[in-house]
Coordinates of C-alpha atoms in Angstrom, one line a residue:
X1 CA -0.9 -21.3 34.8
X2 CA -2.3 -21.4 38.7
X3 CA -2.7 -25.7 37.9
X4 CA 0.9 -25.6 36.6
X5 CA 2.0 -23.7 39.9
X6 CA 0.0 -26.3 41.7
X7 CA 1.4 -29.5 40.2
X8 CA 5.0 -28.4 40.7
X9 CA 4.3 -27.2 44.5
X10 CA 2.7 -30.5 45.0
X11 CA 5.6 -32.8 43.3
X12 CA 8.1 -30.5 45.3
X13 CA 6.2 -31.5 48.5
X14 CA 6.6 -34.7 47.5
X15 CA 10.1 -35.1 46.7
X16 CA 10.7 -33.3 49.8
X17 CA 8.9 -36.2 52.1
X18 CA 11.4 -38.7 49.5
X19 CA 14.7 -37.3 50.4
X20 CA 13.6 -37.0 54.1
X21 CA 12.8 -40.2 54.3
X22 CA 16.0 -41.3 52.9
X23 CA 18.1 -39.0 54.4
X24 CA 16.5 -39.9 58.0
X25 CA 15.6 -36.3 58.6
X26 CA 12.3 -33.7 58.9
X27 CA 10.9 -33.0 55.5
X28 CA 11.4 -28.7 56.6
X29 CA 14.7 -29.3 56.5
X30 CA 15.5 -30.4 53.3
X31 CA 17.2 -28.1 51.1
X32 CA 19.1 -26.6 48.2
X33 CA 21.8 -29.0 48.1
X34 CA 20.0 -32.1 48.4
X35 CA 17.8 -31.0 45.4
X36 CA 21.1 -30.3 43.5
X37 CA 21.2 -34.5 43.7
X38 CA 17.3 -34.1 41.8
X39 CA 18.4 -32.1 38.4
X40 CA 19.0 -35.0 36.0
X41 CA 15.7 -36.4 34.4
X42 CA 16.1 -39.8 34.5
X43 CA 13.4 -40.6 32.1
X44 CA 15.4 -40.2 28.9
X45 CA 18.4 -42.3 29.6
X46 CA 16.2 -45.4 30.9
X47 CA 14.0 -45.2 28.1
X48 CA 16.9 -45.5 25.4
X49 CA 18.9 -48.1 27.7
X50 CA 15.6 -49.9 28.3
X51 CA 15.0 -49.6 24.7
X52 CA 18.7 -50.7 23.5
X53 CA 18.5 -54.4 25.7
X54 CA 15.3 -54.9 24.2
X55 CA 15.7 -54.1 20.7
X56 CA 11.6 -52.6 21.6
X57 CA 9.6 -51.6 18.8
X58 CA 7.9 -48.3 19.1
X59 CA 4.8 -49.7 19.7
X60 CA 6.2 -51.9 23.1
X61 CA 7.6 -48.8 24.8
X62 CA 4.3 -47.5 24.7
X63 CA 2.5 -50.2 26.3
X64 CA 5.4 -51.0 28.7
X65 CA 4.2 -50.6 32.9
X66 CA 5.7 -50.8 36.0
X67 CA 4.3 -53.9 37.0
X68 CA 6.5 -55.5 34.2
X69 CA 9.3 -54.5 35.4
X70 CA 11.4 -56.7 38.0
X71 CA 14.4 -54.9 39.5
X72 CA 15.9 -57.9 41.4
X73 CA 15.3 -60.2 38.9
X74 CA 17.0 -58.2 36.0
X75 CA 14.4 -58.4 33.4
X76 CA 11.1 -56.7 31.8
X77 CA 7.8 -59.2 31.6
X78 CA 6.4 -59.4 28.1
X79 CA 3.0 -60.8 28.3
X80 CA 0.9 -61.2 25.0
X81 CA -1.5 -58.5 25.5
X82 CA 1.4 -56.3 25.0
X83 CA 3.6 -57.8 22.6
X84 CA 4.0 -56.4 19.6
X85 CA 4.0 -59.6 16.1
X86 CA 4.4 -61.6 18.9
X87 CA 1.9 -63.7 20.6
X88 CA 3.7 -65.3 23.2
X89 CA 5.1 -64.7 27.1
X90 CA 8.6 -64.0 27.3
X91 CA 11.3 -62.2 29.4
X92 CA 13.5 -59.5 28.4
X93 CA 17.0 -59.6 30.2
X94 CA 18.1 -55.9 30.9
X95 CA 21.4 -55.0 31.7
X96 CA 22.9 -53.9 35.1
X97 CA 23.2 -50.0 33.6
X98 CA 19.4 -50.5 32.6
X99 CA 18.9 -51.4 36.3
X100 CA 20.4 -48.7 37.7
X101 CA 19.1 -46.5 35.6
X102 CA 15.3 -47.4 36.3
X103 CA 16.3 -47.1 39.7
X104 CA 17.0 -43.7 39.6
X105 CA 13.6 -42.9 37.1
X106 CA 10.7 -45.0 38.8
X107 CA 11.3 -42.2 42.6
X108 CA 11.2 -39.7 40.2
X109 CA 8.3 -41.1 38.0
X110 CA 6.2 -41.9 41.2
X111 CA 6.8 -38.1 42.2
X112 CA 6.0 -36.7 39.1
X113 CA 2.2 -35.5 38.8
X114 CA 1.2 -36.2 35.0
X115 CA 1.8 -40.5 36.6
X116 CA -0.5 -40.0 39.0
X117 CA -3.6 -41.5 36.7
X118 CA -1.3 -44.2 34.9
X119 CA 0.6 -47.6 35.6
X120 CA 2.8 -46.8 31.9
X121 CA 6.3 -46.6 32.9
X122 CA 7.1 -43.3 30.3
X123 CA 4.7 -40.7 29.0
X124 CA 5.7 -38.0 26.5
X125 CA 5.9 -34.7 26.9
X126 CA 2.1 -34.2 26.1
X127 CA 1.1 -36.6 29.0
X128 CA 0.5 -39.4 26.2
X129 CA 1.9 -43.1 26.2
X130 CA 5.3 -42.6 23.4
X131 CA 4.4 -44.2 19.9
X132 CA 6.7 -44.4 16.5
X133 CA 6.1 -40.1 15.8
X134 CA 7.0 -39.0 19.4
X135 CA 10.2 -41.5 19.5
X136 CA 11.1 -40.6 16.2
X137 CA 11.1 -36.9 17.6
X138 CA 12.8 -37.6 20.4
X139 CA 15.6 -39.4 18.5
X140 CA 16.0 -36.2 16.7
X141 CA 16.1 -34.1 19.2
X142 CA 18.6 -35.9 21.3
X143 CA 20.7 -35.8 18.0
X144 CA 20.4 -32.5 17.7
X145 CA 20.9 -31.5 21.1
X146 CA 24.6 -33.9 20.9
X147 CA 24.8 -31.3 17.5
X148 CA 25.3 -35.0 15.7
X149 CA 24.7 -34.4 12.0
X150 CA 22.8 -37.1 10.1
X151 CA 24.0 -38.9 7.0
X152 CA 21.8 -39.4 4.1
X153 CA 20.2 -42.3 5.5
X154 CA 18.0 -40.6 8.3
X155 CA 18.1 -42.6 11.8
X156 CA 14.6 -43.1 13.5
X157 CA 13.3 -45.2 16.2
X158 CA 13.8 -48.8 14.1
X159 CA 17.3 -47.6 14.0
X160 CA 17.8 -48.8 17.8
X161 CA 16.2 -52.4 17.4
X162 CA 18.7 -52.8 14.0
X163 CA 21.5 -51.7 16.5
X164 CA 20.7 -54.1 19.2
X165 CA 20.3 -56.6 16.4
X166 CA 23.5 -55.7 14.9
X167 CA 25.7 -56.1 18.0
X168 CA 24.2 -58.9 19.2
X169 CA 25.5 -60.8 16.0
X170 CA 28.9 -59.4 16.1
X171 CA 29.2 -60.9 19.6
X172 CA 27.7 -64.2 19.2
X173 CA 27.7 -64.7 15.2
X174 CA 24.8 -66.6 16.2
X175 CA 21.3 -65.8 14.4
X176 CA 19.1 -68.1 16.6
X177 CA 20.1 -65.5 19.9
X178 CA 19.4 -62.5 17.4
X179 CA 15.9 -63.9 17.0
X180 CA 16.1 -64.8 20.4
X181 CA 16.5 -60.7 21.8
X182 CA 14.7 -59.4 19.0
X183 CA 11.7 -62.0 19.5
X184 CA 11.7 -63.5 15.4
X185 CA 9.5 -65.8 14.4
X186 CA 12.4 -67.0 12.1
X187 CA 16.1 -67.0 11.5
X188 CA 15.8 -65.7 8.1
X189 CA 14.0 -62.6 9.6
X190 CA 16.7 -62.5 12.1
X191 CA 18.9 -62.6 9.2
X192 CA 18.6 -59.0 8.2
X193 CA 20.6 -57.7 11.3
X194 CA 23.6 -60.2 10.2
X195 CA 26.2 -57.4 9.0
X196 CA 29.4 -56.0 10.5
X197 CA 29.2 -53.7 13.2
X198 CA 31.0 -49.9 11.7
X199 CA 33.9 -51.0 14.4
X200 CA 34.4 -54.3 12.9
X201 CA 34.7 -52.6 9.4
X202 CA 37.1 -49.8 10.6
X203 CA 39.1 -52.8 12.6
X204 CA 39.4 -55.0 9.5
X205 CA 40.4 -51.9 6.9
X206 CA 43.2 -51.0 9.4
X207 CA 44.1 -54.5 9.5
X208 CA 44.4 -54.5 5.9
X209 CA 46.2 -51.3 5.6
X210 CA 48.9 -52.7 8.2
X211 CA 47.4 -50.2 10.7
X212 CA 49.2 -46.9 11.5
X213 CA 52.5 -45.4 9.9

């Protein structure tokens, strides 16, 4: 309990010397209502959005650091040491949200204790780099905590590179740039992720139907 205490003393103290320094102001006079601005985690939502322009395996998350990760330039470095069935170099284009939302996380990430040791850009709740299990849990949770009921077909982790996949056909019908995001040695691999999109199904049913009475 007393290193608890201590760690969150110590990452107040430093959020504190943060928002002075941004607000132009003496750290002792920092208070309530500029840590109201602090109470959203930001960890969570650039983790899925990261995770969503990526189409990232479980495995990539994990290895992902902060030295990969170029603000200005709008992208995430994949070098092969990292890559996951991939043994190239390449870029992965984030979107603007993405940005913003890293933005937001790596101040809070920087202040957070359990980072102090490590250059990975998340860590689960144990302190540990995420793999396929502790994304898979999350996913649930986060489901759970929207109270979003599953069908029979369970989502997990995979679930979010099939979606990327997915929506990146129905914009481009194009396999070649769903191998291209997705990193696939081959269009028939990309081929799998080559269905309609639940909106384009409801779209073409009301179509047919002659749309509303």
């Amino acid at each position: 309990m007393e290193s608890a205490y201590l760690n969150t003393m110590e990452e107040r103290d430093r959020w504190n010397a943060q928002i002075a320094q941004s607000h132009g102001v003496e750290k002792e006079e920092i208070g309530p209502q500029d840590w109201e601005q602090l109470q959203r985690d930001w960890k969570i939502p650039s983790l899925i959005s990261t995770a969503l322009d990526l189409g990232a395996r479980a495995a990539l998350i994990g290895r992902l650091h902060t030295g990969l990760v170029s603000l200005k330039g709008g992208h995430i470095e994949i070098p092969p040491e990292i890559a996951v069935k991939n043994n190239g170099y390449w870029q992965g284009e984030i979107s603007s949200r993405t940005v913003k939302l890293l933005e937001k996380w790596l101040p809070q990430r920087q202040n957070t204790v359990k980072y102090d040791d490590t250059d990975r850009l998340w860590l689960n709740r144990a302190g540990n780099p995420y793999d396929a299990g502790s994304l898979n849990t999350l996913i649930e949770n986060l489901l759970e905590e929207a109270e979003i009921k599953q069908s029979d077909r369970k989502l997990t982790w995979h679930s979010i590179r099939h979606s990327t996949g997915m929506y990146v056909y129905a914009e481009t019908e194009d396999l070649g740039y769903v191998a291209e995001v997705l990193r696939q040695q081959s269009l028939a691999s990309a081929r799998q992720y080559a269905h309609p999109t639940p909106e384009s199904k409801t779209d073409l049913i009301e179509s047919i139907q002659g749309g509303e009475q």
